[in-house]
Amino acid sequence: MAAAKPKGQNSLALHKVIMVGSGGVGKSALTLQFMYDEFVEDYEPTKADSYRKKVVLDGEEVQIDILDTAGQEDYAAIRDNYFRSGEGFLCVFSITELESFAATVDFREQILRVKEDENVPFLLVGNKSDLDDRRQVSADEAKARAEQWGVCYVETSAKTRANVDKVFFDLMRESGRGKWRTAKRRTGRRKVKVWPREFERDAVFYSGHLTMCQGVVRWHVIHHL
């Protein structure tokens, strides 16, 4: 693995990630597993917890700022403020709870309403893949919803750590590309390369766990009149 390029503290790129989803689906467990390599078995409802960590993303040292939001309906009114500050969203449901999967529609709609951008960086995450014998949401159902939204779907397990790093790093990459695209558009140049505009999606198994959005990333050139 290539060593990270050194940067000053103030020059590190910052990725603001928001965890959303119903209560009890494992948002906090995923966050704590990513942050501290530990699995918390007991469930305690979250109001809003913030975490920051330095990581190496594709050879560059960056910072990730994770806001773990409350899933309970009592906190729905204050989510708008959290969503406005977010640059990318991990929308988590439990594969063992059909209701949590249904709730992802409301979370998605609220995010799009607040951000006013259908291309906001967003991953659909099916957690608790270690409990496959209790599965209520099939991989095909989740894949179909992800394809309908034009986003990636990944199954994770906070307990076994399956795909935990992957969802955070994939979202940071998508967020970074969005920032790059926006910056390029603001330069006023006549030709701007935009990446990515479309993916060829296939269903594959990533280390034994279902992962979507593998395939080819294409470059496109936009001509500004």
N, CA and C of each residue as an Amber inpcrd file, in Angstrom:
protein
   675
   0.8520000  -1.1980000   0.0000000   0.0000000   0.0000000   0.0000000
   0.8810000   1.2400000   0.0000000   0.5300000   2.2030000  -0.8590000
   1.3270000   3.4210000  -0.9510000   1.1660000   4.2540000   0.3040000
   2.2630000   4.8970000   0.7060000   2.2140000   5.7350000   1.9040000
   1.4180000   6.9920000   1.6400000   0.7910000   7.5040000   2.6720000
   0.0060000   8.7270000   2.5260000   0.9270000   9.9080000   2.3050000
   0.4790000  10.8250000   1.4860000   1.2390000  12.0410000   1.2620000
   1.0320000  12.9730000   2.4440000   2.1170000  13.4800000   3.0530000
   1.9630000  14.3270000   4.2390000   1.3020000  15.6480000   3.9000000
   0.4510000  16.0950000   4.7940000  -0.2130000  17.3830000   4.6300000
  -0.3040000  18.0560000   5.9760000  -0.4250000  19.3680000   5.9480000
  -0.6430000  20.0930000   7.1790000  -2.0320000  19.8460000   7.7100000
  -2.1950000  20.0300000   9.0130000  -3.4750000  19.7680000   9.6590000
  -4.6110000  20.5380000   9.0010000  -4.3700000  21.8020000   8.6690000
  -5.4360000  22.6390000   8.1420000  -5.7410000  22.3650000   6.6790000
  -4.8480000  21.6410000   5.9880000  -5.0570000  21.4120000   4.5640000
  -5.6990000  20.0650000   4.2660000  -5.9680000  19.2630000   5.2900000
  -6.5790000  17.9620000   5.0660000  -7.9980000  18.1150000   4.5500000
  -8.3190000  17.3450000   3.5170000  -9.6960000  17.3270000   3.0190000
 -10.6060000  16.7560000   4.1010000 -11.7840000  17.3420000   4.2550000
 -12.7420000  16.9110000   5.2710000 -13.9970000  16.3920000   4.5890000
 -14.3990000  15.1730000   4.9540000 -15.6000000  14.5540000   4.4110000
 -16.6430000  14.4510000   5.5210000 -17.7950000  15.0770000   5.3220000
 -18.8520000  15.0980000   6.3340000 -19.9110000  14.0490000   5.9940000
 -19.9430000  12.9950000   6.8010000 -20.8270000  11.8590000   6.5700000
 -21.9360000  11.8480000   7.6130000 -23.1630000  11.6380000   7.1550000
 -24.3170000  11.5600000   8.0510000 -24.8770000  10.1430000   8.0230000
 -25.0450000   9.5500000   9.2090000 -25.6580000   8.2330000   9.3390000
 -27.1580000   8.4120000   9.5500000 -27.9710000   7.7920000   8.6950000
 -29.4210000   7.8940000   8.8380000 -30.0260000   6.4950000   8.7910000
 -31.2240000   6.3720000   9.3530000 -31.9210000   5.0990000   9.3790000
 -32.7300000   4.9680000  10.6540000 -33.5970000   3.9850000  10.6810000
 -34.4580000   3.7610000  11.8430000 -33.6370000   3.3940000  13.0750000
 -34.2700000   3.5200000  14.2410000 -33.6040000   3.1530000  15.4780000
 -33.3370000   1.6600000  15.5470000 -32.1710000   1.2900000  16.0600000
 -31.8560000  -0.1100000  16.2820000 -31.3120000  -0.8710000  15.0910000
 -31.0490000  -0.1820000  13.9720000 -30.5590000  -0.8950000  12.7830000
 -29.0460000  -1.0840000  12.8030000 -28.3590000  -0.3700000  13.7070000
 -26.9150000  -0.5470000  13.8210000 -26.0790000   0.6020000  13.3040000
 -26.6600000   1.7880000  13.2220000 -25.8890000   2.9600000  12.7710000
 -24.7230000   3.2400000  13.7130000 -25.0150000   3.2580000  15.0110000
 -23.9620000   3.5190000  15.9970000 -22.9410000   2.3920000  16.0200000
 -23.4080000   1.1540000  15.8870000 -22.4930000   0.0150000  15.8930000
 -21.5410000   0.0720000  14.7050000 -22.0400000   0.4520000  13.5380000
 -21.1780000   0.6010000  12.3650000 -20.1610000   1.7170000  12.5820000
 -20.6330000   2.8260000  13.1380000 -19.7520000   3.9700000  13.3740000
 -18.6450000   3.6190000  14.3580000 -19.0030000   2.9860000  15.4680000
 -18.0060000   2.6340000  16.4860000 -17.0380000   1.5630000  15.9870000
 -17.5350000   0.6670000  15.1590000 -16.6460000  -0.3440000  14.5840000
 -15.6310000   0.3130000  13.6520000 -16.0820000   1.2750000  12.8610000
 -15.1730000   1.9930000  11.9620000 -14.1870000   2.8560000  12.7370000
 -14.6750000   3.5290000  13.7700000 -13.8320000   4.4570000  14.5210000
 -12.8200000   3.7370000  15.4130000 -13.2860000   2.7160000  16.1450000
 -12.4750000   2.1370000  17.2250000 -12.2560000   0.6300000  17.1180000
 -12.7260000   0.0120000  16.0330000 -12.5810000  -1.4430000  15.8770000
 -13.2030000  -2.2020000  17.0450000 -14.3760000  -1.7730000  17.4580000
 -15.0560000  -2.4760000  18.5520000 -16.5360000  -2.6020000  18.2330000
 -17.1300000  -3.6990000  18.7130000 -18.5480000  -3.9480000  18.4890000
 -19.3050000  -3.7900000  19.7960000 -20.3130000  -2.9350000  19.7770000
 -21.1440000  -2.6850000  20.9560000 -22.4440000  -3.4610000  20.7890000
 -22.6590000  -4.4320000  21.6510000 -23.8200000  -5.3180000  21.5460000
 -25.0940000  -4.6350000  22.0210000 -25.0020000  -3.8990000  23.1370000
 -26.1930000  -3.2990000  23.7380000 -26.6570000  -2.0920000  22.9330000
 -27.9770000  -1.9670000  22.7940000 -28.5530000  -0.8550000  22.0440000
 -28.9770000   0.2610000  22.9800000 -28.4540000   1.4500000  22.7340000
 -28.8790000   2.6500000  23.4450000 -29.2470000   3.7030000  22.4090000
 -30.4900000   4.1980000  22.4390000 -30.9130000   5.1810000  21.4350000
 -29.9840000   6.3900000  21.4010000 -29.6540000   6.8240000  20.1890000
 -28.7590000   7.9600000  19.9860000 -29.5590000   9.2250000  19.7480000
 -29.1020000  10.3350000  20.3140000 -29.6790000  11.6410000  19.9730000
 -28.9140000  12.2290000  18.7950000 -27.6360000  12.4190000  18.9480000
 -26.7590000  12.8470000  17.8560000 -25.3400000  12.8540000  18.3900000
 -24.5220000  11.9680000  17.8740000 -23.1290000  11.8750000  18.2960000
 -22.2270000  12.1610000  17.1080000 -21.1610000  12.9190000  17.3590000
 -20.2420000  13.3000000  16.2910000 -18.8630000  12.6960000  16.5380000
 -18.2330000  12.2340000  15.4630000 -16.9140000  11.6130000  15.5390000
 -16.0330000  12.1600000  14.4180000 -14.7310000  12.2350000  14.6760000
 -13.7890000  12.6620000  13.6370000 -12.5570000  11.7640000  13.6870000
 -12.0600000  11.4340000  12.5110000 -10.9310000  10.5100000  12.4180000
 -10.1070000  10.8200000  11.1760000  -8.7800000  10.6740000  11.3060000
  -7.8980000  10.7760000  10.1430000  -7.7480000   9.3910000   9.5210000
  -7.8740000   9.3250000   8.2130000  -7.7080000   8.0640000   7.4960000
  -6.9150000   8.3300000   6.2240000  -6.4340000   7.2590000   5.6120000
  -5.7410000   7.3660000   4.3290000  -6.6900000   6.8790000   3.2440000
  -7.0630000   7.7690000   2.3560000  -7.9900000   7.4730000   1.2720000
  -7.2390000   7.5610000  -0.0480000  -7.0170000   6.4020000  -0.6720000
  -6.3230000   6.3530000  -1.9630000  -4.9890000   7.0950000  -1.9220000
  -4.2350000   6.8720000  -0.8400000  -2.9080000   7.4550000  -0.7190000
  -2.8570000   8.8600000  -0.1700000  -4.0030000   9.4500000   0.1190000
  -4.0610000  10.8080000   0.6580000  -4.6250000  10.7780000   2.0760000
  -3.9720000  11.4920000   2.9890000  -4.5040000  11.6040000   4.3420000
  -5.6570000  12.6030000   4.3420000  -6.8010000  12.1740000   4.8590000
  -7.9930000  13.0160000   4.9150000  -8.6230000  12.8660000   6.2910000
  -9.6160000  13.6870000   6.5540000 -10.3990000  13.5680000   7.7840000
 -11.8420000  13.2270000   7.4320000 -12.4260000  12.3650000   8.2330000
 -13.8390000  12.0550000   8.0810000 -14.5640000  12.4940000   9.3410000
 -15.6400000  13.2220000   9.1570000 -16.4810000  13.7090000  10.2450000
 -17.8090000  12.9660000  10.1410000 -18.1230000  12.1340000  11.1270000
 -19.3220000  11.2980000  11.0920000 -20.3330000  11.8030000  12.1100000
 -21.5420000  12.0870000  11.6530000 -22.6340000  12.4580000  12.5480000
 -23.6230000  11.3060000  12.5870000 -23.7370000  10.6910000  13.7510000
 -24.6340000   9.5570000  13.9700000 -25.9490000  10.1030000  14.5040000
 -26.9800000  10.1090000  13.6620000 -28.2400000  10.7670000  14.0240000
 -29.2250000   9.7910000  14.6550000 -30.2280000  10.3570000  15.3190000
 -31.2750000   9.5660000  15.9610000 -32.2310000   9.0160000  14.9190000
 -32.6310000   7.7630000  15.1040000 -33.5670000   7.1620000  14.1710000
 -35.0080000   7.2680000  14.6100000 -35.2300000   7.6320000  15.8650000
 -36.5920000   7.6810000  16.3820000 -37.3830000   8.8330000  15.7630000
 -38.6660000   8.6250000  15.5930000 -39.5260000   9.6300000  14.9710000
 -39.5830000  10.9090000  15.7870000 -39.3290000  10.8240000  17.0960000
 -39.3690000  12.0090000  17.9570000 -38.3700000  13.0680000  17.5140000
 -37.3140000  12.6470000  16.8170000 -36.2620000  13.5800000  16.4190000
 -36.3570000  13.9890000  14.9500000 -37.4490000  13.6280000  14.2930000
 -37.5760000  13.9030000  12.8610000 -37.5010000  15.3920000  12.5530000
 -38.0320000  16.2180000  13.4540000 -38.0990000  17.6590000  13.1890000
 -36.7310000  18.3160000  13.1530000 -35.7510000  17.7540000  13.8590000
 -34.4340000  18.3960000  13.9060000 -33.4600000  17.8050000  12.8880000
 -33.9000000  16.8000000  12.1390000 -32.9950000  16.1800000  11.1750000
 -32.6200000  17.1250000  10.0440000 -33.5290000  18.0250000   9.6780000
 -33.2310000  18.9360000   8.5720000 -31.9180000  19.6690000   8.7970000
 -31.6910000  20.1350000  10.0130000 -30.4550000  20.8660000  10.3060000
 -29.2290000  19.9780000  10.1300000 -29.3380000  18.7290000  10.5670000
 -28.2270000  17.8010000  10.3980000 -27.9710000  17.5340000   8.9160000
 -29.0460000  17.3210000   8.1630000 -28.9060000  16.9650000   6.7540000
 -28.2950000  18.1000000   5.9400000 -28.5950000  19.3380000   6.3150000
 -28.0260000  20.4750000   5.5770000 -26.5020000  20.4860000   5.6490000
 -25.9640000  20.0340000   6.7670000 -24.5100000  20.0860000   6.9540000
 -23.7950000  18.9000000   6.3210000 -24.5370000  17.8810000   5.9230000
 -23.9170000  16.6640000   5.4140000 -23.5060000  16.7580000   3.9590000
 -22.4290000  16.0660000   3.6300000 -21.9620000  15.9800000   2.2450000
 -22.2530000  14.6100000   1.6370000 -22.3930000  13.6040000   2.4860000
 -22.7030000  12.2630000   2.0250000 -23.4990000  11.5280000   3.0860000
 -24.3100000  10.5580000   2.6510000 -25.2440000   9.9010000   3.5620000
 -25.1560000   8.3820000   3.4350000 -25.0370000   7.7110000   4.5930000
 -25.1820000   6.2670000   4.6660000 -26.5660000   5.9880000   5.2300000
 -27.4520000   5.4730000   4.3950000 -28.8310000   5.1870000   4.8030000
 -28.9090000   3.7070000   5.1690000 -29.0420000   3.4350000   6.4640000
 -28.8840000   2.0810000   6.9930000 -30.2370000   1.4840000   7.3650000
 -30.4270000   0.2230000   6.9950000 -31.5630000  -0.5540000   7.4960000
 -31.0300000  -1.9080000   7.9420000 -31.8560000  -2.6440000   8.6730000
 -31.4810000  -3.9900000   9.0930000 -32.1340000  -4.9960000   8.1600000
 -31.3570000  -5.9530000   7.6630000 -31.9370000  -6.9630000   6.7760000
 -32.9130000  -7.8610000   7.5260000 -32.9440000  -7.7520000   8.8700000
 -33.8530000  -8.5610000   9.6860000 -35.1430000  -7.8200000  10.0330000
 -35.2930000  -6.5810000   9.5700000 -36.4710000  -5.7750000   9.9130000
 -37.0260000  -5.1100000   8.6610000 -38.1420000  -5.6220000   8.1820000
 -38.7560000  -5.0800000   6.9730000 -39.1690000  -3.6270000   7.1510000
 -39.6140000  -3.2810000   8.3700000 -40.0490000  -1.9030000   8.6200000
 -38.9050000  -0.9080000   8.4350000 -37.7100000  -1.2920000   8.8340000
 -36.5710000  -0.3850000   8.6930000 -36.2140000  -0.1750000   7.2260000
 -36.4490000  -1.1950000   6.4080000 -36.2180000  -1.0610000   4.9680000
 -37.2430000  -0.1140000   4.3550000 -38.4980000  -0.2510000   4.7680000
 -39.5430000   0.6510000   4.2700000 -39.2480000   2.0930000   4.6570000
 -38.6740000   2.2960000   5.8390000 -38.3990000   3.6490000   6.3260000
 -37.3190000   4.3550000   5.5190000 -36.4920000   3.6050000   4.7840000
 -35.4420000   4.2610000   3.9970000 -36.0260000   5.1930000   2.9470000
 -37.2400000   4.9160000   2.5050000 -37.8920000   5.7920000   1.5150000
 -38.1030000   7.1770000   2.1040000 -38.5920000   7.2370000   3.3390000
 -38.8190000   8.5330000   3.9900000 -37.5080000   9.2720000   4.2260000
 -36.4800000   8.5450000   4.6520000 -35.1830000   9.1990000   4.8700000
 -34.6260000   9.7500000   3.5620000 -34.7250000   8.9740000   2.5060000
 -34.2470000   9.4230000   1.1980000 -34.9900000  10.6820000   0.7490000
 -36.3060000  10.6770000   0.8900000 -37.1030000  11.8320000   0.4690000
 -36.7650000  13.0710000   1.2820000 -36.5560000  12.9040000   2.5920000
 -36.2140000  14.0470000   3.4370000 -34.8530000  14.6170000   3.0530000
 -33.8960000  13.7480000   2.7730000 -32.5630000  14.2110000   2.3740000
 -32.6300000  14.9810000   1.0640000 -33.3370000  14.4510000   0.0740000
 -33.4380000  15.1270000  -1.2220000 -34.1580000  16.4590000  -1.0920000
 -35.1590000  16.5060000  -0.2170000 -35.8800000  17.7690000  -0.0190000
 -34.9650000  18.8230000   0.5850000 -34.1770000  18.4330000   1.5680000
 -33.2930000  19.3850000   2.2430000 -32.1250000  19.7920000   1.3490000
 -31.5170000  18.8190000   0.6830000 -30.3220000  19.0890000  -0.1200000
 -30.6580000  19.6600000  -1.4980000 -31.8750000  19.4250000  -1.9590000
 -32.3050000  19.8950000  -3.2890000 -31.3370000  19.4300000  -4.3740000
 -30.9200000  18.1730000  -4.2680000 -29.9570000  17.6180000  -5.2170000
 -30.1420000  16.1060000  -5.2580000 -30.6480000  15.5850000  -6.3720000
 -30.8710000  14.1510000  -6.4880000 -29.5710000  13.3690000  -6.6170000
 -28.4730000  14.0710000  -6.8730000 -27.1780000  13.4100000  -7.0260000
 -26.3280000  13.4830000  -5.7610000 -26.9460000  13.7960000  -4.6370000
 -26.1990000  13.8610000  -3.3840000 -25.5610000  12.4940000  -3.1060000
 -24.2860000  12.4540000  -2.6840000 -23.6350000  11.1740000  -2.3760000
 -24.4380000  10.3820000  -1.3430000 -24.7710000   9.1310000  -1.6750000
 -25.7360000   8.3700000  -0.8860000 -25.4920000   6.8900000  -1.1300000
 -25.3800000   6.1140000  -0.0600000 -25.2760000   4.6560000  -0.1540000
 -26.3960000   4.0240000   0.6510000 -27.0160000   3.0030000   0.0910000
 -28.0040000   2.2090000   0.8060000 -27.2760000   1.0290000   1.4390000
 -27.4290000   0.8840000   2.7620000 -26.6530000  -0.1040000   3.5160000
 -27.5900000  -1.0680000   4.2390000 -27.4640000  -2.3500000   3.9230000
 -28.2140000  -3.3870000   4.6300000 -27.3340000  -3.9950000   5.7090000
 -27.5850000  -3.6390000   6.9610000 -26.7320000  -4.0940000   8.0600000
 -27.2450000  -5.4120000   8.6540000 -26.4110000  -6.0140000   9.4850000
 -26.6770000  -7.2780000  10.1880000 -26.6740000  -8.4650000   9.2270000
 -25.7420000  -8.4520000   8.2750000 -25.6460000  -9.5600000   7.3250000
 -25.2350000 -10.8620000   8.0020000 -24.7240000 -10.7870000   9.2340000
 -24.3830000 -12.0030000   9.9810000 -25.6240000 -12.7390000  10.4650000
 -26.7900000 -12.0940000  10.3830000 -28.0490000 -12.7120000  10.8190000
 -28.8830000 -13.1300000   9.6120000 -28.2530000 -13.7480000   8.6450000
 -28.9370000 -14.0950000   7.3990000 -30.0980000 -15.0580000   7.6230000
 -30.0280000 -15.8800000   8.6660000 -31.1100000 -16.8200000   8.9460000
 -32.3680000 -16.1070000   9.4330000 -32.2450000 -14.8260000   9.7840000
 -33.4050000 -14.0350000  10.2220000 -33.7650000 -12.9640000   9.1990000
 -33.2640000 -13.0900000   8.0090000 -33.4530000 -12.0880000   6.9660000
 -34.9280000 -11.9150000   6.6060000 -35.3730000 -10.6500000   6.5510000
 -36.7090000 -10.2990000   6.0790000 -36.6670000  -9.5030000   4.7750000
 -35.5130000  -8.9370000   4.4640000 -35.3560000  -8.1400000   3.2430000
 -34.3780000  -8.8680000   2.3330000 -34.8550000  -9.2950000   1.1760000
 -33.9770000 -10.0260000   0.2690000 -32.9830000  -9.0820000  -0.3950000
 -31.8700000  -9.6490000  -0.8150000 -30.8640000  -8.8550000  -1.5220000
 -31.4400000  -8.2800000  -2.8090000 -32.3090000  -9.0410000  -3.4670000
 -32.9090000  -8.5560000  -4.7160000 -33.7960000  -7.3400000  -4.4780000
 -34.5530000  -7.3500000  -3.3720000 -35.3960000  -6.1950000  -3.0440000
 -34.5540000  -4.9410000  -2.8290000 -33.5030000  -5.0960000  -2.0520000
 -32.6420000  -3.9530000  -1.7570000 -31.9230000  -3.4780000  -3.0090000
 -31.4720000  -4.4210000  -3.8290000 -30.8030000  -4.0660000  -5.0760000
 -31.7440000  -3.2790000  -5.9830000 -32.9940000  -3.7150000  -6.0680000
 -33.9570000  -3.0350000  -6.9310000 -34.1880000  -1.5990000  -6.4710000
 -34.2790000  -1.4030000  -5.1610000 -34.4770000  -0.0390000  -4.6550000
 -33.2530000   0.8240000  -4.9470000 -32.0750000   0.2810000  -4.7460000
 -30.8530000   1.0350000  -5.0290000 -30.7790000   1.4210000  -6.5020000
 -31.1340000   0.4990000  -7.3830000 -31.1130000   0.7930000  -8.8140000
 -32.1410000   1.8560000  -9.1690000 -33.3020000   1.8020000  -8.5200000
 -34.3380000   2.8150000  -8.7500000 -33.8390000   4.2010000  -8.3640000
 -33.0830000   4.2790000  -7.2980000 -32.5470000   5.5590000  -6.8230000
 -31.2470000   5.9430000  -7.5200000 -30.6400000   5.0080000  -8.2370000
 -29.3630000   5.2910000  -8.8770000 -28.2110000   5.3760000  -7.8950000
 -28.2540000   4.5300000  -6.8490000 -27.2050000   4.5400000  -5.8190000
 -26.6430000   3.1330000  -5.6600000 -25.6230000   3.0150000  -4.8270000
 -25.0090000   1.7160000  -4.5380000 -25.6800000   1.0490000  -3.3440000
 -25.6750000  -0.2730000  -3.3430000 -26.1670000  -1.0460000  -2.2080000
 -25.0550000  -1.9620000  -1.7040000 -24.8440000  -1.9430000  -0.4020000
 -23.8200000  -2.7810000   0.2270000 -24.4020000  -3.4100000   1.4870000
 -24.1300000  -4.6950000   1.7110000 -24.5300000  -5.3490000   2.9470000
 -23.3390000  -5.4090000   3.8950000 -23.5950000  -5.0830000   5.1560000
 -22.5450000  -4.9860000   6.1640000 -22.9120000  -5.7910000   7.4050000
 -21.9080000  -5.9950000   8.2310000 -22.1260000  -6.5300000   9.5740000
 -21.2240000  -5.7710000  10.5300000 -21.8270000  -5.0190000  11.4330000
 -21.0280000  -4.3310000  12.4430000 -20.3790000  -5.3380000  13.3890000
 -20.9910000  -6.5050000  13.5300000 -20.4610000  -7.5170000  14.4480000
 -19.1980000  -8.1710000  13.8970000 -19.2240000  -8.5780000  12.6300000
 -18.0720000  -9.2620000  12.0290000 -17.1510000  -8.2950000  11.2950000
 -17.5630000  -7.0660000  11.1810000 -16.8330000  -5.9890000  10.4840000
 -16.8740000  -6.1150000   8.9620000 -17.7360000  -6.9710000   8.4450000
 -17.8220000  -7.1680000   6.9990000 -18.2590000  -5.8790000   6.3060000
 -17.4340000  -5.4000000   5.3810000 -17.7240000  -4.2320000   4.5370000
 -17.8950000  -2.9260000   5.3070000 -17.4930000  -2.8900000   6.5700000
 -17.6420000  -1.6520000   7.3490000 -16.7680000  -0.5500000   6.7710000
 -15.4800000  -0.8360000   6.6040000 -14.6040000   0.1740000   6.0120000
 -15.0650000   0.5460000   4.6090000 -15.5160000  -0.4420000   3.8720000
 -15.9010000  -0.2190000   2.4720000 -16.9620000   0.8630000   2.3220000
 -18.0180000   0.8260000   3.1450000 -19.0940000   1.7930000   2.9480000
 -18.6320000   3.2160000   3.2450000 -17.8020000   3.3790000   4.2650000
 -17.3160000   4.7230000   4.5880000 -16.3480000   5.2240000   3.5160000
 -15.4400000   4.3710000   3.0780000 -14.4710000   4.7920000   2.0660000
 -15.1390000   5.0180000   0.7120000 -16.0920000   4.1700000   0.3490000
 -16.8020000   4.3750000  -0.9160000 -17.5690000   5.6900000  -0.9070000
 -18.1870000   6.0080000   0.2310000 -18.9370000   7.2560000   0.3120000
 -18.0020000   8.4580000   0.2560000 -16.8470000   8.3710000   0.9010000
 -15.8840000   9.4740000   0.8300000 -15.4040000   9.6900000  -0.5990000
 -15.1800000   8.6080000  -1.3290000 -14.7680000   8.7500000  -2.7300000
 -15.8560000   9.4410000  -3.5430000 -17.0990000   9.0170000  -3.3340000
 -18.2040000   9.6330000  -4.0710000 -18.3570000  11.1010000  -3.7020000
 -18.2190000  11.4040000  -2.4160000 -18.3060000  12.7920000  -1.9610000
 -17.1830000  13.6270000  -2.5580000 -15.9800000  13.0590000  -2.5920000
 -14.8440000  13.7740000  -3.1550000 -15.0180000  14.0650000  -4.6270000
 -15.5820000  13.1060000  -5.3670000 -15.8210000  13.3340000  -6.7880000
 -16.8600000  14.4210000  -6.9970000 -17.8680000  14.4550000  -6.0980000
 -18.8730000  15.5070000  -6.2060000 -18.2820000  16.8850000  -5.9880000
 -17.3710000  17.0000000  -5.0020000 -16.7130000  18.2890000  -4.7550000
 -15.8610000  18.6930000  -5.9520000 -15.1460000  17.7320000  -6.5240000
 -14.2770000  18.0100000  -7.6630000 -15.1020000  18.4740000  -8.8590000
 -16.2410000  17.7950000  -9.0600000 -17.1150000  18.1540000 -10.1730000
 -17.6450000  19.5680000 -10.0010000 -18.0800000  19.8980000  -8.7760000
 -18.6110000  21.2350000  -8.5110000 -17.5470000  22.3030000  -8.7120000
 -16.3430000  22.0330000  -8.2150000 -15.2560000  23.0020000  -8.3620000
 -14.9170000  23.2340000  -9.8210000 -14.9020000  22.1760000 -10.6030000
 -14.5920000  22.3140000 -12.0200000 -15.6490000  23.1410000 -12.7410000
 -16.9000000  22.9340000 -12.3690000 -17.9680000  23.6830000 -13.0290000
 -17.8850000  25.1710000 -12.7230000 -17.3160000  25.4940000 -11.5610000
 -17.2210000  26.9010000 -11.1720000 -16.0390000  27.6200000 -11.8120000
 -15.1610000  26.8810000 -12.4940000 -13.9900000  27.5180000 -13.0930000
 -14.3390000  28.3230000 -14.3240000 -15.4790000  28.0150000 -14.9390000
 -15.8790000  28.7410000 -16.1380000 -15.1870000  28.2700000 -17.3940000
 -14.4450000  27.1660000 -17.3300000 -13.7840000  26.6460000 -18.5140000
 -14.8240000  26.1150000 -19.4930000 -14.4570000  26.0740000 -20.7510000
 -15.4040000  25.6410000 -21.7610000 -15.5940000  24.1320000 -21.7650000
 -14.5850000  23.4060000 -21.2960000 -14.7140000  21.9570000 -21.2500000
 -14.3860000  21.4730000 -19.8440000 -15.2650000  20.6620000 -19.3090000
 -15.0800000  20.1560000 -17.9520000 -15.3070000  18.6560000 -17.9600000
 -14.3700000  17.9190000 -17.3880000 -14.5570000  16.4840000 -17.2470000
 -15.3510000  16.2130000 -15.9780000 -16.3520000  15.3730000 -16.0880000
 -17.2100000  15.0480000 -14.9480000 -17.1160000  13.5540000 -14.6850000
 -16.8740000  13.1890000 -13.4140000 -16.7130000  11.7810000 -13.0600000
 -17.3770000  11.5080000 -11.7400000 -18.2320000  10.4960000 -11.5830000
 -18.7350000   9.6740000 -12.6620000 -20.1140000  10.1550000 -13.0590000
 -20.5370000   9.8820000 -14.2470000 -21.8940000  10.2240000 -14.6170000
 -22.7770000   8.9930000 -14.6400000 -22.1760000   7.8410000 -14.9510000
 -22.9730000   6.6210000 -14.9250000 -22.0880000   5.4370000 -14.5700000
 -22.6850000   4.4350000 -13.9840000 -21.9930000   3.2090000 -13.6270000
 -22.6850000   2.0560000 -14.3500000 -21.9170000   1.0390000 -14.6880000
 -22.5110000  -0.2140000 -15.1170000 -22.6140000  -1.0790000 -13.8760000
 -23.8250000  -1.2850000 -13.3840000 -23.9980000  -1.9730000 -12.1090000
 -24.2130000  -3.4660000 -12.3150000 -23.5660000  -4.2480000 -11.5180000
 -23.7670000  -5.6870000 -11.4850000 -23.8460000  -6.1000000 -10.0290000
 -24.5280000  -7.2010000  -9.7730000 -24.5460000  -7.7640000  -8.4280000
 -23.3930000  -8.7450000  -8.3060000 -22.5270000  -8.5140000  -7.3430000
 -21.4110000  -9.4200000  -7.1000000 -21.3270000  -9.6750000  -5.6080000
 -20.5580000 -10.6630000  -5.2350000 -20.3290000 -10.9100000  -3.8210000
 -18.9380000 -10.4400000  -3.4530000 -18.8790000  -9.5020000  -2.5130000
 -17.6180000  -8.9110000  -2.0650000 -17.2320000  -9.5770000  -0.7610000
 -16.2150000 -10.4160000  -0.7970000 -15.7580000 -11.1580000   0.3890000
 -16.9110000 -11.9080000   1.0450000 -17.7890000 -12.4820000   0.2110000
 -18.8770000 -13.2860000   0.7390000 -20.1110000 -12.5010000   1.0980000
 -20.0970000 -11.1880000   0.8660000 -21.2490000 -10.3680000   1.2000000
 -21.6490000  -9.5610000  -0.0250000 -22.9470000  -9.4360000  -0.2270000
 -23.4380000  -8.8050000  -1.4460000 -23.0640000  -7.3410000  -1.5200000
 -22.5380000  -6.9400000  -2.6710000 -22.1350000  -5.5650000  -2.8990000
 -22.5730000  -5.1560000  -4.2910000 -23.1510000  -3.9680000  -4.4240000
 -23.5500000  -3.4680000  -5.7280000 -22.5920000  -2.3810000  -6.1910000
 -22.7920000  -1.9420000  -7.4200000 -22.0540000  -0.8270000  -8.0020000
 -20.6230000  -1.1850000  -8.3310000 -20.3510000  -2.4210000  -8.6430000
 -19.0670000  -2.7730000  -9.2170000 -19.1730000  -2.5450000 -10.7180000
 -18.0630000  -2.2900000 -11.3630000 -18.1160000  -2.1400000 -12.8070000
 -17.2920000  -0.9940000 -13.3110000 -17.6830000  -0.4470000 -14.4390000
 -16.8740000   0.5230000 -15.1590000 -17.3230000   1.9350000 -14.8450000
 -16.3610000   2.7950000 -14.5670000 -16.6340000   4.2190000 -14.3990000
 -16.1960000   4.9150000 -15.6710000 -17.0630000   5.7210000 -16.2590000
 -16.7430000   6.3870000 -17.5090000 -16.5230000   7.8720000 -17.2950000
 -15.6660000   8.4240000 -18.1150000 -15.4440000   9.8700000 -18.1170000
 -16.3250000  10.4950000 -19.1800000 -16.8640000  11.6620000 -18.8880000
 -17.6880000  12.3870000 -19.8450000 -17.1920000  13.8210000 -19.9310000
 -17.3290000  14.4060000 -21.0890000 -16.9430000  15.7950000 -21.2840000
 -18.1910000  16.6190000 -21.5130000 -18.3330000  17.6850000 -20.7450000
 -19.4650000  18.5890000 -20.8820000 -18.9830000  19.8670000 -21.5350000
 -19.6810000  20.3180000 -22.5400000 -19.3320000  21.5590000 -23.2220000
 -20.2160000  22.6780000 -22.6780000 -19.6010000  23.7010000 -22.1430000
 -20.3310000  24.8410000 -21.6220000 -20.4710000  25.8840000 -22.7110000
 -21.6920000  26.3060000 -22.9800000 -21.9380000  27.3070000 -24.0200000
 -21.7150000  28.7020000 -23.4800000
